[in-house]
C-alpha positions as YAML, in Angstrom:
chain: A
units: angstrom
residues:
- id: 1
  name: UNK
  ca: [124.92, 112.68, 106.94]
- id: 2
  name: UNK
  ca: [125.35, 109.63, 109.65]
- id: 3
  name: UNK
  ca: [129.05, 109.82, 111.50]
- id: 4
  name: UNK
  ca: [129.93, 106.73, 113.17]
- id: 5
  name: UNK
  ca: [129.29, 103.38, 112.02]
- id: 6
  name: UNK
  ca: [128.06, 100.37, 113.63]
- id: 7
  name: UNK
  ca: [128.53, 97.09, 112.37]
- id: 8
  name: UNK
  ca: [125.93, 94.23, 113.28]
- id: 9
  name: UNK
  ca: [126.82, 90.80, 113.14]
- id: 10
  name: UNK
  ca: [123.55, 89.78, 112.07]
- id: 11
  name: UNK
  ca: [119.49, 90.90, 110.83]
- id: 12
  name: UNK
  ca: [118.01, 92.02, 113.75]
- id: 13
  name: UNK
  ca: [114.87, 90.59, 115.39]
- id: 14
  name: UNK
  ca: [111.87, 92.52, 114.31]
- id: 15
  name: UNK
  ca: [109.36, 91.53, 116.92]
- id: 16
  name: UNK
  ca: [111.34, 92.51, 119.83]
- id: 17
  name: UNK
  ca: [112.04, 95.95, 117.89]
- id: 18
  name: UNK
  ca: [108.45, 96.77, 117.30]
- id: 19
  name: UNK
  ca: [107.53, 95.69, 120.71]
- id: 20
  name: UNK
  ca: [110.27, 98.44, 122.27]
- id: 21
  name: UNK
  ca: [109.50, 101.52, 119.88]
- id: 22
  name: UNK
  ca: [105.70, 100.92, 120.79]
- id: 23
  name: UNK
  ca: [106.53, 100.79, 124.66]
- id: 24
  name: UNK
  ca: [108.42, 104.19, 123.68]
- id: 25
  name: UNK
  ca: [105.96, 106.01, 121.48]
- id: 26
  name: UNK
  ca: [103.99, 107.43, 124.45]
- id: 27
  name: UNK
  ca: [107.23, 109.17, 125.88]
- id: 28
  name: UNK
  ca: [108.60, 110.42, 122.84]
- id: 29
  name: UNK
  ca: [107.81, 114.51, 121.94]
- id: 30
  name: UNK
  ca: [108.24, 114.45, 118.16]
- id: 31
  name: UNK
  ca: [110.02, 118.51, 116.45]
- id: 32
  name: UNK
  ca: [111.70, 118.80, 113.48]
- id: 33
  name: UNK
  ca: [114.60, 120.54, 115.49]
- id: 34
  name: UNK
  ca: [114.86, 117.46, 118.05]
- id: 35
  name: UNK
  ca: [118.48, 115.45, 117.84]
- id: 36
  name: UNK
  ca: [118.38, 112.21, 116.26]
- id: 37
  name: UNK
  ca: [120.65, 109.09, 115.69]
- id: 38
  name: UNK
  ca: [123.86, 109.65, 113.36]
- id: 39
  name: UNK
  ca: [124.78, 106.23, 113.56]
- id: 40
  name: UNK
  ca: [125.05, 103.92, 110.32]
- id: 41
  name: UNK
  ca: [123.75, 100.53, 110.82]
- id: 42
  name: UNK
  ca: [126.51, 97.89, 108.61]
- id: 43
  name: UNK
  ca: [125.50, 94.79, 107.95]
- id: 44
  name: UNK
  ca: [127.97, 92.55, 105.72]
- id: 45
  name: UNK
  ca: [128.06, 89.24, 104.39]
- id: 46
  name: UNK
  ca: [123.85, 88.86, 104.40]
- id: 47
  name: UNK
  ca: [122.67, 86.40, 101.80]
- id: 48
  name: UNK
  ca: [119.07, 85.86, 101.32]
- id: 49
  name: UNK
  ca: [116.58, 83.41, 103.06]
- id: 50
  name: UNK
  ca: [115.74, 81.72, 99.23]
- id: 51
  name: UNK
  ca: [112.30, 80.07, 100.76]
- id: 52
  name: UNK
  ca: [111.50, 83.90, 102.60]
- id: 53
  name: UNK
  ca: [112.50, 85.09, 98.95]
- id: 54
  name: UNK
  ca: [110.04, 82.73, 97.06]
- id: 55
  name: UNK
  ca: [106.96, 83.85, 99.74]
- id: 56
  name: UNK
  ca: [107.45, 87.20, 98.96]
- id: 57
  name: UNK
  ca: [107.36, 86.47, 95.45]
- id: 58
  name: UNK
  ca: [104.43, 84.56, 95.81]
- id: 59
  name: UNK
  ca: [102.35, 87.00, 97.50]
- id: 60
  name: UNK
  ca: [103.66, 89.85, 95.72]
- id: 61
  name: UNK
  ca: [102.98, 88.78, 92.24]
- id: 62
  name: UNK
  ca: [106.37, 88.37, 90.98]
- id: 63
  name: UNK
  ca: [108.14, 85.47, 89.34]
- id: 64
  name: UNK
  ca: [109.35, 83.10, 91.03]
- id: 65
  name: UNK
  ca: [112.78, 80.44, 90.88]
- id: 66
  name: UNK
  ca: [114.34, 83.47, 88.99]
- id: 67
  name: UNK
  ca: [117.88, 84.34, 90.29]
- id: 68
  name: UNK
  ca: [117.13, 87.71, 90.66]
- id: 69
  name: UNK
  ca: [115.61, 90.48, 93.62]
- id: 70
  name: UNK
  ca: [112.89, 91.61, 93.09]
- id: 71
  name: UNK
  ca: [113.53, 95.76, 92.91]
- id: 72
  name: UNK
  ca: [111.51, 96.03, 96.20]
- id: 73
  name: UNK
  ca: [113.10, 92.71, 98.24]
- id: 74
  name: UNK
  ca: [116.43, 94.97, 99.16]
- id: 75
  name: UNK
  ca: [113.90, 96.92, 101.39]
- id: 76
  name: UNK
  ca: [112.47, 94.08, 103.21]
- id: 77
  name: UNK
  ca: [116.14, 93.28, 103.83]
- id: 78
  name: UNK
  ca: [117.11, 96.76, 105.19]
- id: 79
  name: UNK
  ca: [113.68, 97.14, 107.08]
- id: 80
  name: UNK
  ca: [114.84, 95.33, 110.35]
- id: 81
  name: UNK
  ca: [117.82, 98.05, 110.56]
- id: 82
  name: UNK
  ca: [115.53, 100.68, 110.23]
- id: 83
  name: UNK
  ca: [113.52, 99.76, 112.63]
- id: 84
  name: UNK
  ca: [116.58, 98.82, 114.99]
- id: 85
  name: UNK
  ca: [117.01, 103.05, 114.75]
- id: 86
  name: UNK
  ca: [113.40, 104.18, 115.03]
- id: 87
  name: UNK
  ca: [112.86, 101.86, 117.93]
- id: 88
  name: UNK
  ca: [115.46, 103.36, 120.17]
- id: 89
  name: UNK
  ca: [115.62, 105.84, 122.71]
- id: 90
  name: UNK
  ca: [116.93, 108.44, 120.88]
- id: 91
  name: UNK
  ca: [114.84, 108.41, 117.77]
- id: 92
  name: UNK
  ca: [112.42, 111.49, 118.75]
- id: 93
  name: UNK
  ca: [109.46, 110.37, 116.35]
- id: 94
  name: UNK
  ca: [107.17, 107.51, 118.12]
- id: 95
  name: UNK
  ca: [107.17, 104.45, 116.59]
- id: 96
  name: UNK
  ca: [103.39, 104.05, 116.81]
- id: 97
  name: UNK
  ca: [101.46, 105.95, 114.28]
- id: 98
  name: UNK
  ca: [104.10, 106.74, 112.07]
- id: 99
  name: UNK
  ca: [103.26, 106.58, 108.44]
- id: 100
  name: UNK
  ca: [105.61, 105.36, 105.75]
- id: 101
  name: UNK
  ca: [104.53, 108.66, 103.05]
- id: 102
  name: UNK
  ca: [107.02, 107.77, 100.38]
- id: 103
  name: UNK
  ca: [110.26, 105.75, 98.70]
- id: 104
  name: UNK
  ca: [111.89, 106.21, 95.89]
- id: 105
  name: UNK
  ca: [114.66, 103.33, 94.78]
- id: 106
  name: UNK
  ca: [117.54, 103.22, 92.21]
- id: 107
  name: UNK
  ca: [118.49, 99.76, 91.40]
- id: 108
  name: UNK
  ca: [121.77, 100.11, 89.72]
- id: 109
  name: UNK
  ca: [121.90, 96.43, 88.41]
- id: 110
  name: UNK
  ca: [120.41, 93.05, 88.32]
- id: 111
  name: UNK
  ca: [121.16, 91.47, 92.04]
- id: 112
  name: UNK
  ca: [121.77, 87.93, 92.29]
- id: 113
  name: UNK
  ca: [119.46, 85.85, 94.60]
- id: 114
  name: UNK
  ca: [122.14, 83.95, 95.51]
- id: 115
  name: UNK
  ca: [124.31, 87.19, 96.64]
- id: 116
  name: UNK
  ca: [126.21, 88.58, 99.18]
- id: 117
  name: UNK
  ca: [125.34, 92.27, 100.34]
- id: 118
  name: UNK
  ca: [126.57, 94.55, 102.48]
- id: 119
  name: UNK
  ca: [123.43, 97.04, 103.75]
- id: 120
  name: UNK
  ca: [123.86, 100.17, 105.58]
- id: 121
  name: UNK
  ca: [120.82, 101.83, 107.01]
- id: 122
  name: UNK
  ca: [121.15, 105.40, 108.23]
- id: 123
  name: UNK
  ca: [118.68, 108.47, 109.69]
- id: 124
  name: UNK
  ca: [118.96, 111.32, 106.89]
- id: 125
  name: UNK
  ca: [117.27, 114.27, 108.82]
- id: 126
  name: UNK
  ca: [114.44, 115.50, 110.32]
- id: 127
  name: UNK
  ca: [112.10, 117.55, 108.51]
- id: 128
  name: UNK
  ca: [108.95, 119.76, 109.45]
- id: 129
  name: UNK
  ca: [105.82, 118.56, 107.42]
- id: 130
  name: UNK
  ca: [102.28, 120.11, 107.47]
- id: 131
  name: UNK
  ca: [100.84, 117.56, 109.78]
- id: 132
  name: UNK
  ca: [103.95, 117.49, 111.46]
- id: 133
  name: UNK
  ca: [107.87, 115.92, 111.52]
- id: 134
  name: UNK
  ca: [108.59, 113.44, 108.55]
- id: 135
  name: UNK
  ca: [112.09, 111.41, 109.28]
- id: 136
  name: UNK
  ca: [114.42, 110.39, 105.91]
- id: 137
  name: UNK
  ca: [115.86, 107.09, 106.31]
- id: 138
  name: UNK
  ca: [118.58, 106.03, 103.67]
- id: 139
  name: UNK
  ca: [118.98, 102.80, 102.77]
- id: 140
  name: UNK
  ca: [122.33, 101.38, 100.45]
- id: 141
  name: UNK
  ca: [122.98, 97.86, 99.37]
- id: 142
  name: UNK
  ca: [126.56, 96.99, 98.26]
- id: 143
  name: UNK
  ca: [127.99, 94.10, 96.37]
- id: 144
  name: UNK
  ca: [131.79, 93.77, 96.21]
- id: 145
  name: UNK
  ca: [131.94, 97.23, 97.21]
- id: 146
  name: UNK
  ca: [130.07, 98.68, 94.61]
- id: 147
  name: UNK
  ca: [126.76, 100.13, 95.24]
- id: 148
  name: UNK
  ca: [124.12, 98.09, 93.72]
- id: 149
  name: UNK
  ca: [120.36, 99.49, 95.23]
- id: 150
  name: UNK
  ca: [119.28, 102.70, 97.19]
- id: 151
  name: UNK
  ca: [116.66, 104.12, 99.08]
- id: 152
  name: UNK
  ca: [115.27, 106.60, 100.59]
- id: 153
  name: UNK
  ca: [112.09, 106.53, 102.40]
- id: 154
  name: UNK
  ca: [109.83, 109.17, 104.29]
- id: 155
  name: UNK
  ca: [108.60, 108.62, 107.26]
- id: 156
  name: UNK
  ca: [105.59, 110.67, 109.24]
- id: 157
  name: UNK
  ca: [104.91, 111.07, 112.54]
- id: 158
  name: UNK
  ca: [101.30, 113.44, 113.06]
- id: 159
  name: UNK
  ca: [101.39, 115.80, 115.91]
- id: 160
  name: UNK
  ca: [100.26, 119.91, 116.31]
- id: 161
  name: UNK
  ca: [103.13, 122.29, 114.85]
- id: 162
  name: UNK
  ca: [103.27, 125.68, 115.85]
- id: 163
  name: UNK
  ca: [103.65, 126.92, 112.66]
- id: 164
  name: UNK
  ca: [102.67, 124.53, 110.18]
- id: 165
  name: UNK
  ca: [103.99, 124.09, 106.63]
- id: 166
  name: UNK
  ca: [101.74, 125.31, 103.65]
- id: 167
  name: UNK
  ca: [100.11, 122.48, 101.93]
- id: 168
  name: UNK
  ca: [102.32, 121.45, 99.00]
- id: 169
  name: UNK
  ca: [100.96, 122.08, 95.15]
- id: 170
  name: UNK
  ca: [99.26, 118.91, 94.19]
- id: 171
  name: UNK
  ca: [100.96, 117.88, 91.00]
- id: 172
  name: UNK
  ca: [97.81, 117.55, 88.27]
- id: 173
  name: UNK
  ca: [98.26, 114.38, 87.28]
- id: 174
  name: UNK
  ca: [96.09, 113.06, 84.45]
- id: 175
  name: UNK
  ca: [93.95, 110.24, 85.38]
- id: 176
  name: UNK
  ca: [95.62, 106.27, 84.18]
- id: 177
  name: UNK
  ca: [93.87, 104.13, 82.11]
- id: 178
  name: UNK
  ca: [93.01, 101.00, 84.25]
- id: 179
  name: UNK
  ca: [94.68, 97.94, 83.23]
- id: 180
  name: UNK
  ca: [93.37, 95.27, 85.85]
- id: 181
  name: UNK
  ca: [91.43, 95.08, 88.84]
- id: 182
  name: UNK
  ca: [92.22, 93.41, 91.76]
- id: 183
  name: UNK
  ca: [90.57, 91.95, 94.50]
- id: 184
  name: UNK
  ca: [92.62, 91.88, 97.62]
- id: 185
  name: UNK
  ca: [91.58, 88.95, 99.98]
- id: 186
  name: UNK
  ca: [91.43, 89.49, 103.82]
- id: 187
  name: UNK
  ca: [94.44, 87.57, 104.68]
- id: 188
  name: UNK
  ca: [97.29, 89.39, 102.01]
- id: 189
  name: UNK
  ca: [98.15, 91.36, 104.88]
- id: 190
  name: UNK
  ca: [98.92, 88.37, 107.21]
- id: 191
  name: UNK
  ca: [100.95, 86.95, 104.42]
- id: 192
  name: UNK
  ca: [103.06, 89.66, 103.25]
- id: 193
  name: UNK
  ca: [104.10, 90.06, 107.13]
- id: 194
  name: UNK
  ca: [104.79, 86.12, 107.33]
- id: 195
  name: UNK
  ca: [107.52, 86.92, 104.01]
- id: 196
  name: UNK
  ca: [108.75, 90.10, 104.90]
- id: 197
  name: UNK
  ca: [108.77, 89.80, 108.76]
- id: 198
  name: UNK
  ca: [106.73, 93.18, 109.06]
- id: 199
  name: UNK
  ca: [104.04, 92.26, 111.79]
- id: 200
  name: UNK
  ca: [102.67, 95.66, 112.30]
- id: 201
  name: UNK
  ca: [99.02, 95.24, 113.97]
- id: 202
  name: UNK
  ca: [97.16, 97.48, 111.50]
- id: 203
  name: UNK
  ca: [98.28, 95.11, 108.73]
- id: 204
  name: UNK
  ca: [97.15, 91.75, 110.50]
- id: 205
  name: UNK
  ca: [93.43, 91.45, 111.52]
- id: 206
  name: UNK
  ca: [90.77, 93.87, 112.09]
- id: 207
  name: UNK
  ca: [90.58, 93.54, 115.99]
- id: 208
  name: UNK
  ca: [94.13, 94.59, 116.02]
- id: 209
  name: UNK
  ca: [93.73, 97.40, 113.56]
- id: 210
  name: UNK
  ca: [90.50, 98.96, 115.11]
- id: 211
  name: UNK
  ca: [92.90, 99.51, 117.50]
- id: 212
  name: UNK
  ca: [94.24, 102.22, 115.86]
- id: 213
  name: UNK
  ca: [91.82, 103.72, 114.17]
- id: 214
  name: UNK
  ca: [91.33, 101.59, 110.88]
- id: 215
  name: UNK
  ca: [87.68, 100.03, 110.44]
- id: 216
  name: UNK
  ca: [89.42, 96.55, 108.78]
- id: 217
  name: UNK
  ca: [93.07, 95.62, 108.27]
- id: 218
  name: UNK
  ca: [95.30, 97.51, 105.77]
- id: 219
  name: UNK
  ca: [97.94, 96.47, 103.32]
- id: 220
  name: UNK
  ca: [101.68, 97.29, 103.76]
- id: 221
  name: UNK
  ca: [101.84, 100.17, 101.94]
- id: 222
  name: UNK
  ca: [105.20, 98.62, 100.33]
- id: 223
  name: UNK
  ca: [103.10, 95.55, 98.94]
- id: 224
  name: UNK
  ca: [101.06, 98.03, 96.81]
- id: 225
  name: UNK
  ca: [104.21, 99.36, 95.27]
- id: 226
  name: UNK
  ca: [105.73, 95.61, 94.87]
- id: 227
  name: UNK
  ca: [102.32, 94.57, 93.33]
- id: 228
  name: UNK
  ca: [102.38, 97.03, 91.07]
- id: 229
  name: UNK
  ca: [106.17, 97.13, 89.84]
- id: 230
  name: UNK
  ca: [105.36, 92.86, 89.54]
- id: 231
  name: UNK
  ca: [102.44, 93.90, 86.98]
- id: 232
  name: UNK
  ca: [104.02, 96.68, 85.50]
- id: 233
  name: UNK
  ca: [107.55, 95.51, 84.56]
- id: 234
  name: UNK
  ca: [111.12, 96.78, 85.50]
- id: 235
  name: UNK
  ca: [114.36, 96.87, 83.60]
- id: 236
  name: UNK
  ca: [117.54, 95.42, 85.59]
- id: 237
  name: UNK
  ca: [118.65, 99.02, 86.19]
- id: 238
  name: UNK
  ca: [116.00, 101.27, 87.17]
- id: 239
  name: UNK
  ca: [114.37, 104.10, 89.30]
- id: 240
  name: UNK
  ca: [111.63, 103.74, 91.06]
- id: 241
  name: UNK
  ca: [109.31, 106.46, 92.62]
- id: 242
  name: UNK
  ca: [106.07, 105.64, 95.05]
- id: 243
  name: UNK
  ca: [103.97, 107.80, 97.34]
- id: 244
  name: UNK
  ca: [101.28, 106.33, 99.70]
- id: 245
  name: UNK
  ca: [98.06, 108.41, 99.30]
- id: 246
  name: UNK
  ca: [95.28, 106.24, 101.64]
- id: 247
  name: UNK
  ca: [95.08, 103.04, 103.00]
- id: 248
  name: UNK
  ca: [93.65, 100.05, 101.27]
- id: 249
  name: UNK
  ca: [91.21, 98.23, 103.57]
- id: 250
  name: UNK
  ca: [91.65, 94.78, 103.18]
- id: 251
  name: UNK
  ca: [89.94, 92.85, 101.74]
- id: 252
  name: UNK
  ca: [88.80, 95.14, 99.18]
- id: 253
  name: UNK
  ca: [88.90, 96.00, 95.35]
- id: 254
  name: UNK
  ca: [91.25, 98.00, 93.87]
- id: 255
  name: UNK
  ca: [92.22, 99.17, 90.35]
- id: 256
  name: UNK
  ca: [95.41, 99.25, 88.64]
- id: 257
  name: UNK
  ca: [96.29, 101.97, 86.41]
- id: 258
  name: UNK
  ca: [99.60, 102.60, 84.39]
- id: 259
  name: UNK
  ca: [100.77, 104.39, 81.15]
- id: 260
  name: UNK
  ca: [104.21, 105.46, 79.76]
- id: 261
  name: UNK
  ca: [106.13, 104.39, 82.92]
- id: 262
  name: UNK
  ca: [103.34, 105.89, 85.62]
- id: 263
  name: UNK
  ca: [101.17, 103.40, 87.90]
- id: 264
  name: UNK
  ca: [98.61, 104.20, 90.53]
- id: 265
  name: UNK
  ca: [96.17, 102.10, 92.65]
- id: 266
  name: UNK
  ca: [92.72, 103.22, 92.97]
- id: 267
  name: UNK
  ca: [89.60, 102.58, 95.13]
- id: 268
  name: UNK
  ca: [86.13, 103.13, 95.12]
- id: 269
  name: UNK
  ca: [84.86, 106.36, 93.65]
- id: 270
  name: UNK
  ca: [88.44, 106.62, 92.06]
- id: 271
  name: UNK
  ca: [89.78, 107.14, 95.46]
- id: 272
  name: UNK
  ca: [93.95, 107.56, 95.17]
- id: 273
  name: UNK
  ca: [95.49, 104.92, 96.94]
- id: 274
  name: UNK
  ca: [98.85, 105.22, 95.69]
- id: 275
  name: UNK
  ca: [100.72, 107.12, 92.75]
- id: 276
  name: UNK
  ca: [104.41, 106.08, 91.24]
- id: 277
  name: UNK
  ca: [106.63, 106.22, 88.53]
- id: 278
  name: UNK
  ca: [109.34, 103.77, 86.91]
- id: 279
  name: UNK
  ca: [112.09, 104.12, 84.61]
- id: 280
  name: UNK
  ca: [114.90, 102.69, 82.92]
- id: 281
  name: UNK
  ca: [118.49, 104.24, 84.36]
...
């Protein structure tokens, strides 16, 4: 668990934050063993940007002019203090090339639009992964004191391990009926960043991407979950669970698959893009 707390008298800047971690990355030696920050972000009194709320909506596929989050927003929200702790110095894990793998979210009840939170981002642990250390980052969001939303998100940074973990059991999951397809336009990357503030290169053009490694931009991994929780449907109190399988290259097609409370994105030749599950609480 974090130890001391840090309040923050406002969001952080994400540009300047993504511009330090990648000045970082090269000097960073990523181990599952290596110290990292124990420091919990606070961040009280936030109210949401109602015009950054409606974007995201927009782009997203959810409804919008409802006075209600979306159950993915309160990550958008929490995403600048996250990266305000894997930016710095002492976060072992470079910024650059590190993969979001996973989330999984609790949403305890509906959450006004029109709000106060309190968020409090914190560094869970460090954890050895085949391909090598995955960081935990925790994520609560608290109204009047009571906890409202949670998160907790994976995090992977690829590098040689001495000893490397056996591949985990794939879970045999029985292929989804599709229930739409969708055809992604080159530019949802370039909007989801303008709404959530998430201006990662690889997301943004295909110069930029190329870059590092990706033939054409990719989505944000957390717009296919958002996309897919705005088709599928989610009670006011609910768990959510996501992992990112492969990138979708933008634009492309995908297809959108979900029965009994299970969703999952695939790509040509039934490719898995991305695999979740949602349920009432």
């Amino acid at each position: 668990m974090a130890d001391a707390a840090l309040v923050l008298t406002g969001s952080p800047s994400l540009a300047p934050l993504l511009a330090r971690g990648a000045l970082l990355s090269p000097f960073k030696r990523p181990a599952s063993d290596a110290e990292f920050p124990h420091t919990r972000l606070v961040l009280p009194g936030l109210r949401v940007d109602l015009a950054r709320l409606a974007a995201y909506e927009r782009v997203c596929g959810f409804p919008t002019g409802e006075d209600a989050l979306p159950p993915t927003y309160p990550h958008v929200l929490g995403f600048p203090l996250a990266m305000r702790l894997m930016s710095g110095r002492d976060f072992p894990l470079p910024l650059l090339g590190l993969v979001h793998t996973s989330i999984t979210m609790t949403r305890h009840r509906a959450m006004p639009a029109t709000g106060a939170y309190e968020l409090t981002v914190y560094i869970d642990g460090l954890a050895p992964h085949r391909r090598g250390t995955e960081a935990t980052v925790v994520t609560e969001v608290r109204e009047d004191g009571e906890a409202v939303w949670e998160s907790r998100s994976t995090y992977l940074a690829r590098h040689r391990t001495q000893r490397p973990a056996e591949a985990p059991r794939e879970e045999v999951r029985k292929q989804l009926p599709p229930v739409a397809e969708w055809r992604l336009a080159e530019d949802v990357g370039r909007r989801y960043a303008a709404a959530s503030g998430d201006r990662n290169p690889i997301h943004l053009h295909p110069l930029t991407a190329r870059l590092f490694g990706f033939p054409r931009a990719i989505a944000h991994g957390m717009w296919t979950v958002a996309r897919c929780l705005a088709a599928h449907g989610t009670r006011e109190s609910c768990h959510v669970r996501a992992e990112f399988r492969a990138p979708v290259l933008l634009p492309g097609t995908v297809t959108y698959a979900a029965e009994d409370g299970r969703f999952e994105l695939r790509g040509r030749e039934d490719r898995l893009h991305l695999t979740g599950d949602v349920y009432s609480t």
